[in-house]
């Protein structure tokens, strides 16, 4: 019975077990924002995840609030995710929550914006200082064609965030180190948003009518700035040269349609982040600190880059369709499996019920046999044994009686001593076997012998009566008639 149960469970495990690796690891992704650059990062992650069905990701967005991001990280810790990916809003503000996750034993990958200290497992992000240098190089290349100092407006990202700080620093250092005329750079804060950038740039242009170039810390703000230029008095569409950062699709399109002049790539590499996560989870070696390269994109390379992005997007969509199809196929297979498992469970259950019933009824049959049939059997057995004994006794009795028919001492006492039984036992047993008392039985045997002698010898009635110990010939004749129904006659 135990074996049957174990084998049923093993079978169920084998039939359902194949799907256990699917979605085995739960990854928490904490994104500080939900802009186009991060959507690109998310898409890259999704694409890579197609190759890693063992991982499933759940994403939370902090919408630019470090406080909300800390709370979201804490909820991931409480849910005991297997790995955490954090793209911090402001590194130092989010750091305590990152440390809590790391100390709780959850591997943490920091993406894009750095967190100081060592409480993280891996970092993957762009080189923001280098981005700042590229911004400066572009400004300096324009400056080199001018006699007066250029008036440059820097539209910075969220203060305190590493990209805003380092891009600013990289640009300032490079300009300070450059020879020749130094451009004049003013800074406004666009906090990464197009609308904020539009507002601060439009404000600035209202009071400054000689801005030559705008460097925005991302493409979105660069486009916002371009719109502000277009709408500002004294300026007009294309009257200020504009550079963005990120080089995402909307930035490349803005370059191609002349809204902005150039951008610096700021790779998001969601694919690399997922690959690193896979390595960490499967305890394979991984690179702890990855700094991604950045290059300047102008109109000459914007088009091929855009085509490449679109092709990749198309591939992703195709892959996604294939994945959906295979998922639905897989779903069908899974349903098929569930049906098989249910059938097996049903059949096993039935089987167990039948077995249980058999066990039960076997028990009750046993009880019945013990209660009713066995005693009867014993009685029958006893009766058989008894009759065996009786037959043997009857034969011995007949033998002894027949051997001593002519002996006048043949009586109950004689039989008692010959058969080693008491008088009472002789009476009881002879009566039980022959149906008559011992003396009647002896007389009957004598009469049978007398009849035989009368028929087979020349002996007279008197001789036979004497021979067989009858007290007188008259008594013999009386007994003979009683037994045979007629008087004796000699030959
Ligand atoms: C998006 C973004 C990008 C920028 C990056 C830096 O949130 O502002 O545009 O390059 O973050 O972390």
CSV table of C-alpha atoms and ligand atoms in Angstrom, one decimal:
chain,number,residue,atom,x,y,z
A,1,UNK,CA,0.0,0.0,0.0
A,2,UNK,CA,2.8,2.4,1.0
A,3,UNK,CA,4.6,1.6,-2.2
A,4,UNK,CA,1.6,2.4,-4.3
A,5,UNK,CA,1.2,5.8,-2.6
A,6,UNK,CA,4.9,6.6,-3.0
A,7,UNK,CA,4.9,5.6,-6.7
A,8,UNK,CA,1.8,7.7,-7.3
A,9,UNK,CA,3.5,10.8,-5.9
A,10,UNK,CA,6.7,10.1,-7.8
A,11,UNK,CA,4.7,9.9,-11.0
A,12,UNK,CA,2.9,13.1,-10.2
A,13,UNK,CA,6.2,14.8,-9.4
A,14,UNK,CA,7.7,13.7,-12.7
A,15,UNK,CA,4.7,14.7,-14.7
A,16,UNK,CA,4.5,18.2,-13.1
A,17,UNK,CA,8.1,18.7,-12.2
A,18,UNK,CA,9.4,19.8,-15.6
A,19,UNK,CA,7.8,23.2,-15.1
A,20,UNK,CA,9.4,24.0,-11.8
A,21,UNK,CA,12.4,25.8,-13.4
A,22,UNK,CA,10.2,28.2,-15.2
A,23,UNK,CA,10.1,31.5,-13.3
A,24,UNK,CA,12.1,29.9,-10.5
A,25,UNK,CA,13.9,33.2,-9.6
A,26,UNK,CA,12.0,36.3,-8.8
A,27,UNK,CA,13.8,39.6,-9.6
A,28,UNK,CA,12.7,42.9,-8.2
A,29,UNK,CA,13.4,45.9,-10.4
A,30,UNK,CA,13.3,49.3,-8.8
A,31,UNK,CA,13.3,52.1,-11.4
A,32,UNK,CA,13.6,55.7,-10.3
A,33,UNK,CA,11.7,57.0,-13.3
A,34,UNK,CA,9.6,55.9,-16.2
A,35,UNK,CA,11.0,57.9,-19.1
A,36,UNK,CA,12.0,56.9,-22.6
A,37,UNK,CA,15.6,56.0,-21.7
A,38,UNK,CA,14.3,53.7,-18.9
A,39,UNK,CA,11.7,52.2,-21.2
A,40,UNK,CA,14.6,51.3,-23.5
A,41,UNK,CA,16.4,49.7,-20.6
A,42,UNK,CA,13.2,47.8,-19.6
A,43,UNK,CA,12.8,46.6,-23.2
A,44,UNK,CA,16.4,45.3,-23.3
A,45,UNK,CA,15.8,43.5,-20.1
A,46,UNK,CA,12.6,41.9,-21.4
A,47,UNK,CA,14.4,40.8,-24.6
A,48,UNK,CA,17.1,39.2,-22.6
A,49,UNK,CA,14.6,37.5,-20.3
A,50,UNK,CA,13.3,35.6,-23.2
A,51,UNK,CA,16.6,33.7,-23.0
A,52,UNK,CA,16.1,33.2,-19.2
A,53,UNK,CA,12.8,31.6,-18.5
A,54,UNK,CA,14.1,30.7,-15.1
A,55,UNK,CA,13.7,34.4,-14.1
A,56,UNK,CA,10.6,36.5,-13.8
A,57,UNK,CA,10.8,40.2,-13.1
A,58,UNK,CA,8.5,42.5,-11.1
A,59,UNK,CA,9.0,46.2,-11.7
A,60,UNK,CA,8.3,49.1,-9.4
A,61,UNK,CA,8.7,52.8,-10.4
A,62,UNK,CA,9.5,55.6,-7.9
A,63,UNK,CA,8.5,58.5,-10.2
A,64,UNK,CA,11.5,60.6,-9.1
A,65,UNK,CA,10.9,60.1,-5.3
A,66,UNK,CA,13.8,58.6,-3.3
A,67,UNK,CA,11.5,58.1,-0.4
A,68,UNK,CA,9.1,56.1,-2.5
A,69,UNK,CA,12.0,54.1,-4.0
A,70,UNK,CA,13.2,53.2,-0.5
A,71,UNK,CA,9.8,52.0,0.5
A,72,UNK,CA,9.5,49.9,-2.7
A,73,UNK,CA,13.0,48.4,-2.1
A,74,UNK,CA,11.8,47.5,1.5
A,75,UNK,CA,8.8,45.8,0.1
A,76,UNK,CA,10.9,43.7,-2.2
A,77,UNK,CA,13.1,42.8,0.8
A,78,UNK,CA,9.9,41.7,2.7
A,79,UNK,CA,8.9,39.6,-0.3
A,80,UNK,CA,12.3,37.9,-0.2
A,81,UNK,CA,13.1,38.4,-3.9
A,82,UNK,CA,16.0,36.4,-5.2
A,83,UNK,CA,17.8,39.4,-6.6
A,84,UNK,CA,17.3,43.2,-6.7
A,85,UNK,CA,18.1,45.6,-9.5
A,86,UNK,CA,18.1,49.2,-8.4
A,87,UNK,CA,18.4,52.2,-10.6
A,88,UNK,CA,18.6,54.8,-7.9
A,89,UNK,CA,16.9,58.2,-8.0
A,90,UNK,CA,19.6,60.0,-5.9
A,91,UNK,CA,22.2,57.4,-4.9
A,92,UNK,CA,22.8,58.7,-1.4
A,93,UNK,CA,19.1,59.0,-0.5
A,94,UNK,CA,18.4,55.4,-1.7
A,95,UNK,CA,21.6,54.0,-0.2
A,96,UNK,CA,20.1,53.0,3.2
A,97,UNK,CA,17.5,50.8,1.6
A,98,UNK,CA,20.1,49.3,-0.8
A,99,UNK,CA,22.2,48.4,2.3
A,100,UNK,CA,19.2,46.8,4.0
A,101,UNK,CA,18.6,44.6,1.0
A,102,UNK,CA,22.3,43.7,0.7
A,103,UNK,CA,22.5,42.9,4.4
A,104,UNK,CA,19.4,40.7,4.2
A,105,UNK,CA,21.4,38.5,1.8
A,106,UNK,CA,19.7,39.7,-1.4
A,107,UNK,CA,22.2,40.2,-4.3
A,108,UNK,CA,21.8,43.8,-5.5
A,109,UNK,CA,22.7,45.1,-9.0
A,110,UNK,CA,23.0,48.9,-9.2
A,111,UNK,CA,22.2,50.1,-12.7
A,112,UNK,CA,23.1,53.5,-14.1
A,113,UNK,CA,23.3,55.8,-11.1
A,114,UNK,CA,25.9,54.8,-8.5
A,115,UNK,CA,25.5,54.3,-4.8
A,116,UNK,CA,28.6,55.0,-2.7
A,117,UNK,CA,30.1,52.3,-0.5
A,118,UNK,CA,30.4,48.6,-1.1
A,119,UNK,CA,26.9,47.3,-0.1
A,120,UNK,CA,26.0,46.1,-3.6
A,121,UNK,CA,26.9,43.0,-5.7
A,122,UNK,CA,27.4,44.5,-9.1
A,123,UNK,CA,27.3,47.9,-10.9
A,124,UNK,CA,26.5,48.5,-14.5
A,125,UNK,CA,26.3,52.0,-15.8
A,126,UNK,CA,27.6,54.7,-18.1
A,127,UNK,CA,30.5,57.0,-17.7
A,128,UNK,CA,28.9,60.3,-16.7
A,129,UNK,CA,32.1,62.2,-16.3
A,130,UNK,CA,33.1,61.2,-19.8
A,131,UNK,CA,29.6,62.3,-21.0
A,132,UNK,CA,30.3,65.7,-19.4
A,133,UNK,CA,33.7,65.8,-21.3
A,134,UNK,CA,31.9,65.1,-24.6
A,135,UNK,CA,29.5,67.9,-23.9
A,136,UNK,CA,32.4,70.2,-23.3
A,137,UNK,CA,34.2,69.0,-26.5
A,138,UNK,CA,31.1,69.9,-28.5
A,139,UNK,CA,30.9,73.3,-27.0
A,140,UNK,CA,34.6,73.9,-27.4
A,141,UNK,CA,34.4,72.8,-31.1
A,142,UNK,CA,31.8,75.6,-31.7
A,143,UNK,CA,33.9,78.0,-29.6
A,144,UNK,CA,36.9,77.3,-31.7
A,145,UNK,CA,35.0,78.9,-34.7
A,146,UNK,CA,34.1,82.0,-32.8
A,147,UNK,CA,36.0,85.1,-31.8
A,148,UNK,CA,33.9,85.9,-28.6
A,149,UNK,CA,33.1,83.7,-25.7
A,150,UNK,CA,30.1,81.6,-26.4
A,151,UNK,CA,27.1,81.9,-24.2
A,152,UNK,CA,26.1,78.4,-23.3
A,153,UNK,CA,23.2,77.2,-21.2
A,154,UNK,CA,23.5,73.9,-19.4
A,155,UNK,CA,20.2,72.2,-18.6
A,156,UNK,CA,21.1,69.9,-15.7
A,157,UNK,CA,19.4,66.8,-14.4
A,158,UNK,CA,18.1,66.2,-10.9
A,159,UNK,CA,20.5,67.8,-8.4
A,160,UNK,CA,22.3,65.2,-6.3
A,161,UNK,CA,21.9,62.4,-8.8
A,162,UNK,CA,25.3,61.1,-10.0
A,163,UNK,CA,24.7,61.7,-13.7
A,164,UNK,CA,23.7,65.4,-13.1
A,165,UNK,CA,26.7,65.9,-10.8
A,166,UNK,CA,29.3,64.1,-12.9
A,167,UNK,CA,28.1,65.4,-16.3
A,168,UNK,CA,28.3,68.9,-14.9
A,169,UNK,CA,31.7,68.2,-13.4
A,170,UNK,CA,33.1,66.6,-16.5
A,171,UNK,CA,32.0,69.5,-18.7
A,172,UNK,CA,33.3,72.2,-16.2
A,173,UNK,CA,36.7,70.5,-15.8
A,174,UNK,CA,37.2,70.0,-19.5
A,175,UNK,CA,36.3,73.7,-20.3
A,176,UNK,CA,38.5,74.9,-17.4
A,177,UNK,CA,41.4,72.9,-18.8
A,178,UNK,CA,40.9,74.0,-22.4
A,179,UNK,CA,43.1,76.7,-24.0
A,180,UNK,CA,41.8,79.7,-25.9
A,181,UNK,CA,38.6,81.5,-25.3
A,182,UNK,CA,36.5,79.9,-22.5
A,183,UNK,CA,32.8,79.8,-23.2
A,184,UNK,CA,30.6,81.2,-20.5
A,185,UNK,CA,28.4,78.5,-19.1
A,186,UNK,CA,25.2,79.1,-17.1
A,187,UNK,CA,23.3,76.3,-15.5
A,188,UNK,CA,19.5,75.7,-15.0
A,189,UNK,CA,17.8,72.7,-13.5
A,190,UNK,CA,15.5,70.6,-15.7
A,191,UNK,CA,15.3,67.6,-13.3
A,192,UNK,CA,15.3,65.2,-16.4
A,193,UNK,CA,11.9,66.2,-17.6
A,194,UNK,CA,11.0,67.8,-21.0
A,195,UNK,CA,8.3,70.1,-19.5
A,196,UNK,CA,10.7,71.3,-16.7
A,197,UNK,CA,13.4,72.0,-19.3
A,198,UNK,CA,10.9,73.9,-21.5
A,199,UNK,CA,9.9,76.1,-18.5
A,200,UNK,CA,13.4,76.9,-17.2
A,201,UNK,CA,14.9,77.5,-20.7
A,202,UNK,CA,12.0,79.7,-21.7
A,203,UNK,CA,12.5,81.7,-18.5
A,204,UNK,CA,16.2,82.0,-19.1
A,205,UNK,CA,15.7,83.1,-22.7
A,206,UNK,CA,13.3,85.8,-21.7
A,207,UNK,CA,16.1,87.6,-19.9
A,208,UNK,CA,19.1,86.4,-22.0
A,209,UNK,CA,18.9,87.2,-25.7
A,210,UNK,CA,22.4,86.0,-26.7
A,211,UNK,CA,22.4,82.3,-25.9
A,212,UNK,CA,24.5,80.4,-28.6
A,213,UNK,CA,24.2,76.9,-27.5
A,214,UNK,CA,22.3,74.7,-25.0
A,215,UNK,CA,23.7,71.5,-23.6
A,216,UNK,CA,21.0,69.4,-21.9
A,217,UNK,CA,21.7,66.4,-19.7
A,218,UNK,CA,19.3,64.3,-21.7
A,219,UNK,CA,17.6,64.2,-25.0
A,220,UNK,CA,14.1,64.8,-23.5
A,221,UNK,CA,15.3,68.1,-21.9
A,222,UNK,CA,17.1,69.0,-25.2
A,223,UNK,CA,13.9,68.6,-27.1
A,224,UNK,CA,12.1,70.7,-24.4
A,225,UNK,CA,14.8,73.3,-24.7
A,226,UNK,CA,14.4,73.3,-28.5
A,227,UNK,CA,10.7,74.0,-28.2
A,228,UNK,CA,11.4,76.8,-25.7
A,229,UNK,CA,13.8,78.4,-28.2
A,230,UNK,CA,11.3,78.0,-31.0
A,231,UNK,CA,8.7,79.8,-28.8
A,232,UNK,CA,10.9,82.5,-27.4
A,233,UNK,CA,11.0,86.1,-28.6
A,234,UNK,CA,14.2,87.1,-30.3
A,235,UNK,CA,15.0,83.5,-31.1
A,236,UNK,CA,13.5,81.2,-33.7
A,237,UNK,CA,13.5,77.6,-34.6
A,238,UNK,CA,17.1,76.5,-35.0
A,239,UNK,CA,18.6,79.7,-33.8
A,240,UNK,CA,20.4,78.0,-30.9
A,241,UNK,CA,22.6,75.0,-31.3
A,242,UNK,CA,21.5,72.2,-29.0
A,243,UNK,CA,23.1,69.0,-27.7
A,244,UNK,CA,21.4,66.3,-25.7
A,245,UNK,CA,22.5,63.1,-24.0
A,246,UNK,CA,21.3,59.5,-24.2
A,247,UNK,CA,21.1,58.9,-28.0
A,248,UNK,CA,17.8,57.1,-27.7
A,249,UNK,CA,15.3,56.8,-30.6
A,250,UNK,CA,13.6,60.2,-29.9
A,251,UNK,CA,17.0,61.9,-29.6
A,252,UNK,CA,18.1,60.4,-32.9
A,253,UNK,CA,14.9,61.4,-34.6
A,254,UNK,CA,15.4,64.9,-33.2
A,255,UNK,CA,18.9,65.0,-34.7
A,256,UNK,CA,17.6,63.8,-38.1
A,257,UNK,CA,14.8,66.4,-38.2
A,258,UNK,CA,17.2,69.2,-37.1
A,259,UNK,CA,15.5,69.9,-33.7
A,260,UNK,CA,18.8,69.2,-32.0
A,261,UNK,CA,22.3,69.0,-33.4
A,262,UNK,CA,23.8,66.0,-31.6
A,263,UNK,CA,23.7,63.7,-28.6
A,264,UNK,CA,26.1,61.5,-26.5
A,265,UNK,CA,25.2,57.9,-26.2
A,266,UNK,CA,24.4,56.8,-22.7
A,267,UNK,CA,24.0,53.1,-22.9
A,268,UNK,CA,21.3,51.4,-20.7
A,269,UNK,CA,22.3,47.8,-21.4
A,270,UNK,CA,19.3,46.1,-19.8
A,271,UNK,CA,20.4,42.9,-21.5
A,272,UNK,CA,23.8,43.0,-19.7
A,273,UNK,CA,22.1,43.6,-16.4
A,274,UNK,CA,19.9,40.5,-16.8
A,275,UNK,CA,22.8,38.5,-18.0
A,276,UNK,CA,24.8,39.5,-14.9
A,277,UNK,CA,21.7,38.6,-12.7
A,278,UNK,CA,21.7,35.2,-14.3
A,279,UNK,CA,25.4,34.7,-13.5
A,280,UNK,CA,24.9,35.8,-9.9
A,281,UNK,CA,21.9,33.5,-9.4
A,282,UNK,CA,23.6,30.5,-10.9
A,283,UNK,CA,26.8,31.3,-8.9
A,284,UNK,CA,28.9,31.8,-12.0
A,285,UNK,CA,31.6,34.4,-12.3
A,286,UNK,CA,30.5,37.9,-13.2
A,287,UNK,CA,32.1,41.4,-13.6
A,288,UNK,CA,31.5,43.4,-10.4
A,289,UNK,CA,31.9,46.9,-11.9
A,290,UNK,CA,31.1,47.6,-15.5
A,291,UNK,CA,31.4,51.1,-16.9
A,292,UNK,CA,29.9,51.5,-20.3
A,293,UNK,CA,31.4,53.6,-23.1
A,294,UNK,CA,29.9,56.7,-24.6
A,295,UNK,CA,30.3,58.3,-28.0
A,296,UNK,CA,29.0,61.5,-29.7
A,297,UNK,CA,26.3,61.1,-32.3
A,298,UNK,CA,25.6,63.7,-34.9
A,299,UNK,CA,23.6,63.7,-38.1
A,300,UNK,CA,26.2,61.5,-39.9
A,301,UNK,CA,25.6,58.5,-37.7
A,302,UNK,CA,22.1,59.1,-36.3
A,303,UNK,CA,20.4,57.4,-39.3
A,304,UNK,CA,22.3,54.1,-39.2
A,305,UNK,CA,21.9,54.0,-35.4
A,306,UNK,CA,18.2,54.6,-35.7
A,307,UNK,CA,17.9,51.8,-38.2
A,308,UNK,CA,19.8,49.5,-35.9
A,309,UNK,CA,17.5,50.4,-33.0
A,310,UNK,CA,14.4,49.8,-35.1
A,311,UNK,CA,15.7,46.5,-36.4
A,312,UNK,CA,16.4,45.4,-32.9
A,313,UNK,CA,13.0,46.5,-31.8
A,314,UNK,CA,11.5,44.6,-34.7
A,315,UNK,CA,13.5,41.5,-33.8
A,316,UNK,CA,12.3,41.9,-30.2
A,317,UNK,CA,8.7,42.1,-31.3
A,318,UNK,CA,9.1,39.0,-33.5
A,319,UNK,CA,10.8,37.2,-30.7
A,320,UNK,CA,8.0,38.3,-28.4
A,321,UNK,CA,5.4,36.9,-30.8
A,322,UNK,CA,7.3,33.6,-31.1
A,323,UNK,CA,7.5,33.6,-27.3
A,324,UNK,CA,3.8,34.2,-26.9
A,325,UNK,CA,3.0,31.4,-29.4
A,326,UNK,CA,5.3,29.0,-27.7
A,327,UNK,CA,3.9,30.1,-24.3
A,328,UNK,CA,0.4,29.3,-25.6
A,329,UNK,CA,1.6,26.0,-26.9
A,330,UNK,CA,3.3,25.3,-23.6
A,331,UNK,CA,0.1,26.2,-21.9
A,332,UNK,CA,-1.7,23.6,-24.0
A,333,UNK,CA,0.9,21.0,-23.1
A,334,UNK,CA,0.6,22.0,-19.5
A,335,UNK,CA,-3.2,21.7,-19.6
A,336,UNK,CA,-2.7,18.3,-21.3
A,337,UNK,CA,-0.4,17.3,-18.5
A,338,UNK,CA,-2.8,18.5,-15.8
A,339,UNK,CA,-5.6,16.3,-17.4
A,340,UNK,CA,-3.2,13.3,-17.4
A,341,UNK,CA,-2.3,14.0,-13.8
A,342,UNK,CA,-5.9,14.3,-12.8
A,343,UNK,CA,-6.7,11.0,-14.6
A,344,UNK,CA,-3.8,9.3,-12.8
A,345,UNK,CA,-4.9,10.8,-9.5
A,346,UNK,CA,-8.5,9.7,-10.1
A,347,UNK,CA,-7.5,6.1,-11.1
A,348,UNK,CA,-5.1,5.8,-8.1
A,349,UNK,CA,-7.8,7.1,-5.8
A,350,UNK,CA,-10.2,4.5,-7.1
A,351,UNK,CA,-7.5,1.8,-6.8
A,352,UNK,CA,-6.9,2.8,-3.2
A,353,UNK,CA,-10.6,2.7,-2.5
A,354,UNK,CA,-10.9,-0.8,-4.0
A,355,UNK,CA,-7.8,-1.9,-2.0
A,356,UNK,CA,-9.2,-0.4,1.2
A,357,UNK,CA,-12.6,-2.1,0.5
A,358,UNK,CA,-10.8,-5.5,0.0
A,359,UNK,CA,-8.8,-5.1,3.1
A,360,UNK,CA,-11.9,-4.2,5.1
A,361,UNK,CA,-14.0,-7.0,3.7
A,362,UNK,CA,-11.2,-9.5,4.2
A,363,UNK,CA,-11.3,-8.5,7.8
A,364,UNK,CA,-15.0,-9.0,8.1
A,365,UNK,CA,-14.9,-12.3,6.3
A,366,UNK,CA,-12.2,-13.4,8.7
A,367,UNK,CA,-14.4,-12.4,11.6
A,368,UNK,CA,-17.4,-14.3,10.2
A,369,UNK,CA,-15.3,-17.5,9.6
A,370,UNK,CA,-14.0,-17.2,13.2
A,371,UNK,CA,-17.5,-16.6,14.7
A,372,UNK,CA,-19.7,-19.0,12.7
A,373,UNK,CA,-17.9,-21.4,10.4
A,374,UNK,CA,-14.9,-22.4,12.5
A,375,UNK,CA,-16.9,-23.8,15.4
A,376,UNK,CA,-19.0,-25.8,13.0
A,377,UNK,CA,-16.0,-27.1,11.3
A,378,UNK,CA,-14.5,-28.0,14.6
A,379,UNK,CA,-17.7,-29.9,15.4
A,380,UNK,CA,-17.6,-31.7,12.1
A,381,UNK,CA,-13.9,-32.5,12.7
A,382,UNK,CA,-14.6,-33.8,16.1
A,383,UNK,CA,-17.5,-35.8,14.8
A,384,UNK,CA,-15.2,-37.3,12.1
A,385,UNK,CA,-12.6,-38.1,14.7
A,386,UNK,CA,-15.2,-39.6,17.0
A,387,UNK,CA,-16.7,-41.8,14.3
A,388,UNK,CA,-13.2,-42.9,13.5
A,389,UNK,CA,-12.7,-43.9,17.1
A,390,UNK,CA,-16.1,-45.5,17.2
A,391,UNK,CA,-15.5,-47.6,14.1
A,392,UNK,CA,-12.3,-48.8,15.6
A,393,UNK,CA,-14.0,-49.5,18.9
A,394,UNK,CA,-16.9,-51.3,17.2
A,395,UNK,CA,-14.4,-53.5,15.3
A,396,UNK,CA,-12.5,-54.4,18.4
A,397,UNK,CA,-15.7,-55.1,20.3
A,398,UNK,CA,-17.0,-57.4,17.5
A,399,UNK,CA,-13.7,-59.2,17.4
A,400,UNK,CA,-13.6,-59.8,21.1
A,401,UNK,CA,-17.2,-60.9,21.2
A,402,UNK,CA,-17.0,-63.1,18.2
A,403,UNK,CA,-13.8,-64.8,19.5
A,404,UNK,CA,-15.5,-65.6,22.8
A,405,UNK,CA,-19.0,-66.6,21.8
A,406,UNK,CA,-18.6,-70.2,23.2
A,407,UNK,CA,-17.1,-68.8,26.4
A,408,UNK,CA,-19.7,-68.7,29.3
A,409,UNK,CA,-17.6,-66.0,31.0
A,410,UNK,CA,-18.3,-63.6,28.1
A,411,UNK,CA,-20.3,-60.8,29.9
A,412,UNK,CA,-20.0,-57.1,30.7
A,413,UNK,CA,-17.1,-57.5,33.2
A,414,UNK,CA,-15.3,-59.6,30.6
A,415,UNK,CA,-15.6,-56.9,28.0
A,416,UNK,CA,-14.6,-54.2,30.5
A,417,UNK,CA,-11.3,-55.9,31.3
A,418,UNK,CA,-10.7,-56.8,27.6
A,419,UNK,CA,-11.3,-53.2,26.5
A,420,UNK,CA,-9.9,-51.5,29.6
A,421,UNK,CA,-13.1,-49.7,30.3
A,422,UNK,CA,-15.4,-49.4,33.3
A,423,UNK,CA,-18.8,-51.1,33.4
A,424,UNK,CA,-20.6,-47.8,32.8
A,425,UNK,CA,-18.3,-46.9,29.9
A,426,UNK,CA,-19.0,-50.4,28.3
A,427,UNK,CA,-22.7,-49.8,28.6
A,428,UNK,CA,-22.5,-46.2,27.2
A,429,UNK,CA,-20.1,-47.0,24.3
A,430,UNK,CA,-21.7,-50.3,23.2
A,431,UNK,CA,-25.1,-48.7,23.3
A,432,UNK,CA,-23.7,-45.7,21.2
A,433,UNK,CA,-22.2,-47.9,18.5
A,434,UNK,CA,-24.6,-50.8,18.3
A,435,UNK,CA,-27.8,-49.2,19.6
A,436,UNK,CA,-28.3,-51.9,22.2
A,437,UNK,CA,-26.9,-53.0,25.6
A,438,UNK,CA,-23.8,-55.2,25.8
A,439,UNK,CA,-25.7,-58.4,26.8
A,440,UNK,CA,-28.2,-58.0,24.0
A,441,UNK,CA,-25.3,-57.5,21.6
A,442,UNK,CA,-23.5,-60.6,22.8
A,443,UNK,CA,-26.8,-62.6,22.5
A,444,UNK,CA,-27.3,-61.3,19.0
A,445,UNK,CA,-23.8,-62.3,17.9
A,446,UNK,CA,-24.4,-65.8,19.4
A,447,UNK,CA,-27.7,-66.2,17.5
A,448,UNK,CA,-26.0,-65.2,14.2
A,449,UNK,CA,-23.3,-67.8,14.9
A,450,UNK,CA,-25.9,-70.4,16.0
A,451,UNK,CA,-27.8,-69.9,12.7
A,452,UNK,CA,-24.6,-70.3,10.8
A,453,UNK,CA,-23.8,-73.6,12.7
A,454,UNK,CA,-27.3,-75.0,12.1
A,455,UNK,CA,-27.0,-74.2,8.4
A,456,UNK,CA,-23.4,-75.4,7.8
A,457,UNK,CA,-22.9,-78.3,10.3
A,458,UNK,CA,-24.7,-81.4,11.4
A,459,UNK,CA,-25.0,-80.1,14.9
A,460,UNK,CA,-28.4,-80.4,16.6
A,461,UNK,CA,-30.4,-77.5,18.2
A,462,UNK,CA,-29.4,-78.8,21.7
A,463,UNK,CA,-25.7,-79.0,20.7
A,464,UNK,CA,-25.7,-75.5,19.2
A,465,UNK,CA,-27.6,-74.0,22.2
A,466,UNK,CA,-25.1,-75.6,24.6
A,467,UNK,CA,-22.1,-74.6,22.5
A,468,UNK,CA,-23.1,-71.0,22.4
A,469,UNK,CA,-23.8,-70.9,26.2
A,470,UNK,CA,-27.6,-70.6,26.1
A,471,UNK,CA,-29.0,-71.8,29.5
A,472,UNK,CA,-31.4,-74.3,27.8
A,473,UNK,CA,-32.5,-75.3,24.2
A,474,UNK,CA,-36.0,-73.9,24.9
A,475,UNK,CA,-34.5,-70.5,25.8
A,476,UNK,CA,-32.3,-70.6,22.7
A,477,UNK,CA,-35.3,-71.4,20.5
A,478,UNK,CA,-37.3,-68.5,22.1
A,479,UNK,CA,-34.4,-66.0,21.5
A,480,UNK,CA,-33.9,-67.4,18.0
A,481,UNK,CA,-37.5,-66.8,17.0
A,482,UNK,CA,-37.4,-63.3,18.5
A,483,UNK,CA,-34.4,-62.5,16.4
A,484,UNK,CA,-35.0,-64.3,13.1
A,485,UNK,CA,-38.8,-64.5,13.2
A,486,UNK,CA,-39.0,-68.3,13.0
A,487,UNK,CA,-38.0,-71.3,15.1
A,488,UNK,CA,-34.5,-72.8,14.6
A,489,UNK,CA,-34.2,-76.0,12.6
A,490,UNK,CA,-31.3,-78.4,12.2
A,491,UNK,CA,-30.2,-79.7,8.8
B,1,LIG,C1,16.4,59.0,-17.3
B,1,LIG,C2,17.7,59.6,-17.3
B,1,LIG,C3,18.4,59.6,-18.6
B,1,LIG,C4,19.7,59.9,-18.2
B,1,LIG,C5,19.8,58.9,-17.0
B,1,LIG,C6,20.8,59.1,-16.1
B,1,LIG,O1,15.9,58.9,-16.0
B,1,LIG,O2,17.5,60.9,-16.9
B,1,LIG,O3,17.8,60.4,-19.5
B,1,LIG,O4,20.7,59.8,-19.1
B,1,LIG,O5,18.6,59.0,-16.4
B,1,LIG,O6,20.6,58.3,-15.0
